[in-house]
Tab-separated table of C-alpha atoms in Angstrom:
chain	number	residue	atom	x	y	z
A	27	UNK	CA	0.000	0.000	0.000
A	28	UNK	CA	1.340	3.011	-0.623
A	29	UNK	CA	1.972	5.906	2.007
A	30	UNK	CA	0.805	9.355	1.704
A	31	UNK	CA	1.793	12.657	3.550
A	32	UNK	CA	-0.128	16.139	2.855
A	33	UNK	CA	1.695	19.268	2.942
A	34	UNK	CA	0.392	23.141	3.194
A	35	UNK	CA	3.267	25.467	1.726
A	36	UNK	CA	2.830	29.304	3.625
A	37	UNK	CA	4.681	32.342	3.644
A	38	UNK	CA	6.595	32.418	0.402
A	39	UNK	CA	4.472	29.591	-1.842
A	40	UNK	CA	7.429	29.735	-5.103
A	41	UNK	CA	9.074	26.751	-2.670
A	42	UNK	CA	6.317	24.601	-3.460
A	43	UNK	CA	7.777	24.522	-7.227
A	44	UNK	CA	10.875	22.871	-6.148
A	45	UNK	CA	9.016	20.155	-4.174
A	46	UNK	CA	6.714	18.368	-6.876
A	47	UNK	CA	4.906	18.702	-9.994
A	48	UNK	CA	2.145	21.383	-10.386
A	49	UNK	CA	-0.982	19.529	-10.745
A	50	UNK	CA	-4.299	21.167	-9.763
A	51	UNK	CA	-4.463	24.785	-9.828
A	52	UNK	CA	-7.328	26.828	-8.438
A	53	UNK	CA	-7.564	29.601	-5.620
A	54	UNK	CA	-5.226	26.795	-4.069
A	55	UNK	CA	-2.493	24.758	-6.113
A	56	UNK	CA	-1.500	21.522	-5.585
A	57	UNK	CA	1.961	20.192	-6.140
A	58	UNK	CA	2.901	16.442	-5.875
A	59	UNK	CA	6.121	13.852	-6.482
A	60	UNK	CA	5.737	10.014	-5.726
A	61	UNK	CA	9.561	9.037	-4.474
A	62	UNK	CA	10.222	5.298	-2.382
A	63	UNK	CA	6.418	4.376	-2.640
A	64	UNK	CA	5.460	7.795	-0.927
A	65	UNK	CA	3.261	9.992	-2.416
A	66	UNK	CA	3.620	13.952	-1.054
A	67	UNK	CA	1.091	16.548	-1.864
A	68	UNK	CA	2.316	19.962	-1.236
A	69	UNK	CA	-0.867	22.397	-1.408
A	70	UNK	CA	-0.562	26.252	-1.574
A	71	UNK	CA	-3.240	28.909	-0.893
A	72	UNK	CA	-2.629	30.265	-4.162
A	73	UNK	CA	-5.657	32.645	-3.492
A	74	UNK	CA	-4.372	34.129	-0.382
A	75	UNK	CA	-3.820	36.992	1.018
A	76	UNK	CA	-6.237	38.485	-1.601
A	77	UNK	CA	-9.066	36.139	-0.090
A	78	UNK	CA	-8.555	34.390	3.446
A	79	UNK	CA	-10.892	31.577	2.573
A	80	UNK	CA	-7.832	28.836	0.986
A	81	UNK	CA	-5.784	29.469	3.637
A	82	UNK	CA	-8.151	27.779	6.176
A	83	UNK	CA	-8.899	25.413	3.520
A	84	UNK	CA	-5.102	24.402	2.847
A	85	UNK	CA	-4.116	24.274	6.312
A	86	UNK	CA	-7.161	21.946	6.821
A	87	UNK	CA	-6.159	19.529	4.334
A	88	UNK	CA	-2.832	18.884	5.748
A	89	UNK	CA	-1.463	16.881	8.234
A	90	UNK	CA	2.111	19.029	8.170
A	91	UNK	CA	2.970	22.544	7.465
A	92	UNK	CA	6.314	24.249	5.776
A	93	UNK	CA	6.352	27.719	6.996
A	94	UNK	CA	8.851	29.698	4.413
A	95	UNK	CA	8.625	33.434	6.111
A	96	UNK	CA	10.270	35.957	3.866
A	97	UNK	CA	8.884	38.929	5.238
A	98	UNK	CA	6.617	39.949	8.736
A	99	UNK	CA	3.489	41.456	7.932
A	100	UNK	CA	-0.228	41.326	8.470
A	101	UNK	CA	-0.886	38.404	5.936
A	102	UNK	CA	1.996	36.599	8.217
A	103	UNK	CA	0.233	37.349	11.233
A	104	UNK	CA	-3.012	36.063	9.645
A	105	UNK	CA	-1.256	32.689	8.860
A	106	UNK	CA	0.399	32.174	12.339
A	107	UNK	CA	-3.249	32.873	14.022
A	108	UNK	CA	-4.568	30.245	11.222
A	109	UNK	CA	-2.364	27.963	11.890
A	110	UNK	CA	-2.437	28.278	15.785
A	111	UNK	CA	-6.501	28.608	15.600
A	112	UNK	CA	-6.614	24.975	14.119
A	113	UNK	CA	-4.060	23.681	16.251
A	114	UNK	CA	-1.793	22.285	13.375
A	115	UNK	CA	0.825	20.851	15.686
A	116	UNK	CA	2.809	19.375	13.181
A	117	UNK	CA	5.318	21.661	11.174
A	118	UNK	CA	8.664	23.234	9.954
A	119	UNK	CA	9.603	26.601	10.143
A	120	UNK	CA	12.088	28.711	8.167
A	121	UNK	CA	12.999	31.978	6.660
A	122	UNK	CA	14.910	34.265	4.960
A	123	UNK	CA	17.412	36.981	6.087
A	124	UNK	CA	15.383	39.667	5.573
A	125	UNK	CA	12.795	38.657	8.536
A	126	UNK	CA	14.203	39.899	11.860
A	127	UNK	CA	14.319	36.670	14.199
A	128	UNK	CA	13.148	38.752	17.564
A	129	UNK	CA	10.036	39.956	16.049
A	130	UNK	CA	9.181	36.723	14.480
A	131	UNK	CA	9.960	34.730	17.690
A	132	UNK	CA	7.728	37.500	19.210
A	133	UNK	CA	4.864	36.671	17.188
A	134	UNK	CA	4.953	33.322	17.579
A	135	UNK	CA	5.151	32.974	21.336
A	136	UNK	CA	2.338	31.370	22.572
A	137	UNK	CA	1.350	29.782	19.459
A	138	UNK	CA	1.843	26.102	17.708
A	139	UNK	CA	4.429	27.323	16.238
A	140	UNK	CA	7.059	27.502	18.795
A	141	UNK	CA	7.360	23.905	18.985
A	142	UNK	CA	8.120	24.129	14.760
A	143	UNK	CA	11.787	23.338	14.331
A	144	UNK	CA	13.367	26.279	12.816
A	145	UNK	CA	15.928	25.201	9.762
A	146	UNK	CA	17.482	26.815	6.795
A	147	UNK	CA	15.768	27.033	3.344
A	148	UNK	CA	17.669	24.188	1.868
A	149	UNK	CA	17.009	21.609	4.386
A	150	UNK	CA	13.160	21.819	3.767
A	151	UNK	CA	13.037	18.826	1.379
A	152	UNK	CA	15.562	16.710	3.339
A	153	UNK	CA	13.547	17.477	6.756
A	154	UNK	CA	9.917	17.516	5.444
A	155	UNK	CA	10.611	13.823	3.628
A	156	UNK	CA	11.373	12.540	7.251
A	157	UNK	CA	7.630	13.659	8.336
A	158	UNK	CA	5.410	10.609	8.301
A	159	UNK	CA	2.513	9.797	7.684
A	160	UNK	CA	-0.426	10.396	9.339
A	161	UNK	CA	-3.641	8.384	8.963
A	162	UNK	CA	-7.024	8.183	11.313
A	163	UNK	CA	-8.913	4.701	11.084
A	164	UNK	CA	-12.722	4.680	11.451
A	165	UNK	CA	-15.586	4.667	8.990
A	166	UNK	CA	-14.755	5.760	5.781
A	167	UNK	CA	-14.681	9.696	4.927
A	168	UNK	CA	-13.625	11.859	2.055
A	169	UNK	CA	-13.183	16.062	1.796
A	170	UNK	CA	-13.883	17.111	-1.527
A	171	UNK	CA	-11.887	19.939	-2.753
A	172	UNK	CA	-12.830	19.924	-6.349
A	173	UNK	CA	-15.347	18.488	-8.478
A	174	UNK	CA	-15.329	18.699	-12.682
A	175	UNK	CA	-17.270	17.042	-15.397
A	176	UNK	CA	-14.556	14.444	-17.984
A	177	UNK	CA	-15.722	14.033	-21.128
A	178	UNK	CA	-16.322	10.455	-21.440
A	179	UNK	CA	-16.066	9.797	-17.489
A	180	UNK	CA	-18.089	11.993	-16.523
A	181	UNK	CA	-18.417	13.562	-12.475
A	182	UNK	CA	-14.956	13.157	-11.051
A	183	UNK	CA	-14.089	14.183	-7.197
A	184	UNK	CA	-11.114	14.987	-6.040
A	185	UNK	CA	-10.113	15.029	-1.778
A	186	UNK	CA	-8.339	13.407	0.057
A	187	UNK	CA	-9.266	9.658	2.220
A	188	UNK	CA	-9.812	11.707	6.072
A	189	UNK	CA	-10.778	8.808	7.511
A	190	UNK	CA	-10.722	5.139	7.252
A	191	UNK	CA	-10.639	3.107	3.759
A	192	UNK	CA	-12.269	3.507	0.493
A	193	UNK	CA	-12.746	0.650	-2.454
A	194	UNK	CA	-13.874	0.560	-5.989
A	195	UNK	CA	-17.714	-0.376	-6.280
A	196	UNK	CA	-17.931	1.377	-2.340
A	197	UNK	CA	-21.203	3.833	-2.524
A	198	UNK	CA	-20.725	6.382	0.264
A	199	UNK	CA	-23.328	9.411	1.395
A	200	UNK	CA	-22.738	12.760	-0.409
A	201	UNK	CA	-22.935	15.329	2.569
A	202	UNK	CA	-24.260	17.872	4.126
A	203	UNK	CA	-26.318	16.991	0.681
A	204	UNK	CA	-27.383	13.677	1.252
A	205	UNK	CA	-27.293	11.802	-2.205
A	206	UNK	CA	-25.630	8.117	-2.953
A	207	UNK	CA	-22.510	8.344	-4.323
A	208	UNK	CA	-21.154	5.276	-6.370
A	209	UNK	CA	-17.622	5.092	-6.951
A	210	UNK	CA	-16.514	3.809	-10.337
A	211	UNK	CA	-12.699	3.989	-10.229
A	212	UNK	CA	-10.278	5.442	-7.862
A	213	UNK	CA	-6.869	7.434	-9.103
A	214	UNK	CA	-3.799	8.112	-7.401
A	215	UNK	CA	-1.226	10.270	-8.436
A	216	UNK	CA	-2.420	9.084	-11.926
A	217	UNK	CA	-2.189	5.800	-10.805
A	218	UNK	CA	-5.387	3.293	-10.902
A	219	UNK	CA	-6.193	1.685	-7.576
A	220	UNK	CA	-8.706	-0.426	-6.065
A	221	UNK	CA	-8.505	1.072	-2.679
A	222	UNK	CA	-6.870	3.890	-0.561
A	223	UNK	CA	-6.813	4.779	2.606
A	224	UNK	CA	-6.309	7.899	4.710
A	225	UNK	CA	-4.995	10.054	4.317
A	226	UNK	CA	-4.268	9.298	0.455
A	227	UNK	CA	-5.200	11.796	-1.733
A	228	UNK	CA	-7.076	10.507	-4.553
A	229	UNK	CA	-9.548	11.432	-7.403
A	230	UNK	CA	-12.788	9.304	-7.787
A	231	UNK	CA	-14.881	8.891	-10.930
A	232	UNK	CA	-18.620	8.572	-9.923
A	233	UNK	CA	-21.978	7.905	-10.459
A	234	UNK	CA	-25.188	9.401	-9.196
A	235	UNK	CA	-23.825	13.291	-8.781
A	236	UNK	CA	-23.626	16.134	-11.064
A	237	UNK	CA	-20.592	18.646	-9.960
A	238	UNK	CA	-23.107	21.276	-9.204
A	239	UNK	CA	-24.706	19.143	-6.547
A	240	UNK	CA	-21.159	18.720	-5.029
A	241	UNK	CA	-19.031	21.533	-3.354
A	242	UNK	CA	-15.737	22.567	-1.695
A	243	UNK	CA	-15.610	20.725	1.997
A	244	UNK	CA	-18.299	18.196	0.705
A	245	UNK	CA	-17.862	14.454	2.200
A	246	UNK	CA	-18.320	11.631	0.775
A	247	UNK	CA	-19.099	9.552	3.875
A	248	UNK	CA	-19.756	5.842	5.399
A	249	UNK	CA	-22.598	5.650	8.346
A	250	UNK	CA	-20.425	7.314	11.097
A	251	UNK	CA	-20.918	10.448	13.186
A	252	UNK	CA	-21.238	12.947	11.142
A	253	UNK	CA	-23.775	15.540	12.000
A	254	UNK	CA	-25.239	17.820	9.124
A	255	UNK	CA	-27.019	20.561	10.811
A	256	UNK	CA	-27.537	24.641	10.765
A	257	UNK	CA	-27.290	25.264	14.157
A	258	UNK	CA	-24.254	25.493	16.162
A	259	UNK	CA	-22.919	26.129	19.462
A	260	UNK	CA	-19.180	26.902	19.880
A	261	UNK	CA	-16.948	26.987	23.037
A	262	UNK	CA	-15.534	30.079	21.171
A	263	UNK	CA	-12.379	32.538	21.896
A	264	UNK	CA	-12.324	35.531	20.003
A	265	UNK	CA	-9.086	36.605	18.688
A	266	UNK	CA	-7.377	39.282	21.158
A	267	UNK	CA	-6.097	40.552	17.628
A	268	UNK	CA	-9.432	41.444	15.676
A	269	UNK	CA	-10.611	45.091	17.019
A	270	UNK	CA	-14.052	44.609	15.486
A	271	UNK	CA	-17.038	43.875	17.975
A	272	UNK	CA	-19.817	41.292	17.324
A	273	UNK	CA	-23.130	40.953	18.251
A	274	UNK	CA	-26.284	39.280	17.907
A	275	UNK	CA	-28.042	39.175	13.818
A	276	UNK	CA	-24.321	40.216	13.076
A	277	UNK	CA	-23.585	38.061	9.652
A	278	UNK	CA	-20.498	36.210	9.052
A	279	UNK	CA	-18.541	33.516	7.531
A	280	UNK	CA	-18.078	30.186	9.308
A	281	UNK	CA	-15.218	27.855	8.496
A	282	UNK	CA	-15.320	24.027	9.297
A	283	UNK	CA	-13.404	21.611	7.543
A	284	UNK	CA	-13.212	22.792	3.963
A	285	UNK	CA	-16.606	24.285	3.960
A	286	UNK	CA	-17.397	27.908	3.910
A	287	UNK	CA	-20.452	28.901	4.976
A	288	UNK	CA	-22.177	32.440	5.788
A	289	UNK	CA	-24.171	32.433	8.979
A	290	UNK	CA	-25.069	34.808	11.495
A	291	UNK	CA	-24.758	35.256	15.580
A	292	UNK	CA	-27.853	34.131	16.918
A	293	UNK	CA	-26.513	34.614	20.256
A	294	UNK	CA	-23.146	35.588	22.212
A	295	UNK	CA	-22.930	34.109	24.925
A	296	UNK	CA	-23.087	30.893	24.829
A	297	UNK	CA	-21.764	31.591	21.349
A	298	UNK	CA	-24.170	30.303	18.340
A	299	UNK	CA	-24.647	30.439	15.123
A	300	UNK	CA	-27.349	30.200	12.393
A	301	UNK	CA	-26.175	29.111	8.868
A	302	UNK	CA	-28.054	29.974	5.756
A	303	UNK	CA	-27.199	26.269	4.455
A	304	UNK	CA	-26.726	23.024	6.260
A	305	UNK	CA	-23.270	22.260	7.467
A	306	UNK	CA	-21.586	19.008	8.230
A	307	UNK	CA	-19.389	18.601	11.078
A	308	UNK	CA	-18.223	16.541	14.326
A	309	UNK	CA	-18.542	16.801	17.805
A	310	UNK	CA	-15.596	18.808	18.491
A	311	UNK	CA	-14.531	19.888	15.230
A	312	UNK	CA	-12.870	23.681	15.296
A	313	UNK	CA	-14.862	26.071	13.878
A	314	UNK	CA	-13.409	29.359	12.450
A	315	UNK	CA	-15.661	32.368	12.334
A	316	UNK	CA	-14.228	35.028	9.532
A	317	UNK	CA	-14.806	38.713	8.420
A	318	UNK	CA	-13.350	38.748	4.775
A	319	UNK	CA	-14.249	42.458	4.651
A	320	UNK	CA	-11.901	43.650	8.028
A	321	UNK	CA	-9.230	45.526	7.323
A	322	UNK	CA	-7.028	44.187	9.944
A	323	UNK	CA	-6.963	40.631	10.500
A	324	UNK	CA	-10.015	38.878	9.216
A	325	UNK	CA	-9.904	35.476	11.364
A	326	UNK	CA	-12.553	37.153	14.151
A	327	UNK	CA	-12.266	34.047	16.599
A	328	UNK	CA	-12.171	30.119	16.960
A	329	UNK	CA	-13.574	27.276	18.903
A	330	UNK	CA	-14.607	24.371	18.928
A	331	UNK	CA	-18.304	22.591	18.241
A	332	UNK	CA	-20.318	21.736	21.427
């Protein structure tokens, strides 16, 4: 079986070129190689900082990070909250001369990333190959991060196995959505398979979906414990670092998983939220509220799902 290990590239992204081969490209871009029966996917939020949406999304769909800093600013700031909001524990950290090591140690203090070893820009291939991989058993579960129509294969999925195992012929419930998903053939790295596991990332051809019934942060899941619901109830800290105040009707953007989804404060404390479209989630999942429009830093607060 072969291993798999899922990378988000932040600070300077150009890195990512000199890790793999650009595949997917998007408002995030995916680079892979296959080397010693190990596929690594290096994914950068090619769309950020002009939206903050794909860098939650990125940082979500890896198990590792590669922090390349070349220079301290807000959109740096915005990735060490990120990053320390969704407790990514798992990382490396460099940068160039230009970033002053004080201020940067400064800004990281009390996150995540303190525990990142810090190492120079040409080690980052030889140290991230040593990171493992990192895979979660259970029922079976798939994040979708992009769905297209083939001409002459028709819906294919791409994501990456979360949870458990998937298999040719499996059919698996399209969420928050609902629909039965039948899975036809199963790719990696170009590669047919008749099964993967997590967290390989694959792309399925299917049957019984159109991509416009399927979006961003979709799962494709087994019976399991996966909620789908448009009420929520977080044990929520707001970020000491977003001056804005909220308040109840107040609309925003929630973050879970992959999924983006506007909502609004239905109350403060206890913190919830009303979503204009159904959600999927876990007990306990992290939940990221955002304010794309602030003009400081637009990750508003964090916490996790009651």
């Amino acid at each position: 079986m072969t291993n798999s290990v899922n990378f988000v590239i932040l600070g300077d992204q150009s890195i990512a070129a000199g890790l793999g081969k650009k595949g997917t490209a998007t408002d995030m871009t995916m680079y892979d190689k296959k080397e010693s029966g190990v596929i690594r996917t290096y994914t950068t939020p090619s769309g950020f900082p002009d939206k903050i949406q794909p860098l939650l999304q990125t940082i979500n769909l890896a198990e590792h990070v590669i922090f390349h800093i070349n220079k301290l600013d807000k959109f740096a700031g915005e990735q060490i909250v990120a990053l320390d909001m969704l407790q990514k524990k798992s990382g490396l950290l460099s940068y160039t001369y230009d970033v002053d090591e004080n201020m940067l140690n400064t800004m990281i203090k009390n996150t995540v990333l303190i525990n990142y070893p810090k190492i120079q820009q040409d080690k980052i291939k030889e140290e991230s190959d040593k990171l493992a991989q990192i895979s979660q058993d259970g029922s079976a579960r798939v994040v979708i991060d992009h769905c297209f129509d083939v001409k002459g294969v028709g819906t294919v999925i791409l994501g990456k196995v979360e949870r458990g195992k998937i298999k040719q012929y499996d059919t698996l419930k399209l969420l928050p959505a609902g629909i039965d998903v039948l899975i036809k053939s199963i790719q990696m790295h170009d590669d047919p398979v008749d099964e993967a596991v997590s967290p390989g990332r694959v792309g399925l051809a299917v049957k019984g979906v159109t991509p416009d019934q399927v979006g961003r942060g979709d799962l494709l899941c087994a019976p399991g414990p996966e909620l789908v619901s448009t009420e929520l109830e977080l044990e929520f800290t707001k970020s000491p670092f977003y001056k804005g105040g909220i308040a109840p009707n107040q609309m925003c953007l929630v973050n879970i998983g992959l999924q983006i989804k506007p909502a609004k404060f239905a109350s403060i404390s206890p913190l919830k939220l009303t979503l204009e479209k159904p959600a999927v989630h876990n007990k306990g999942d992290i939940c990221v509220i955002l304010k794309p429009e602030s003009t400081s830093i637009r990750l508003l607060g964090s916490g996790k799902i009651k």
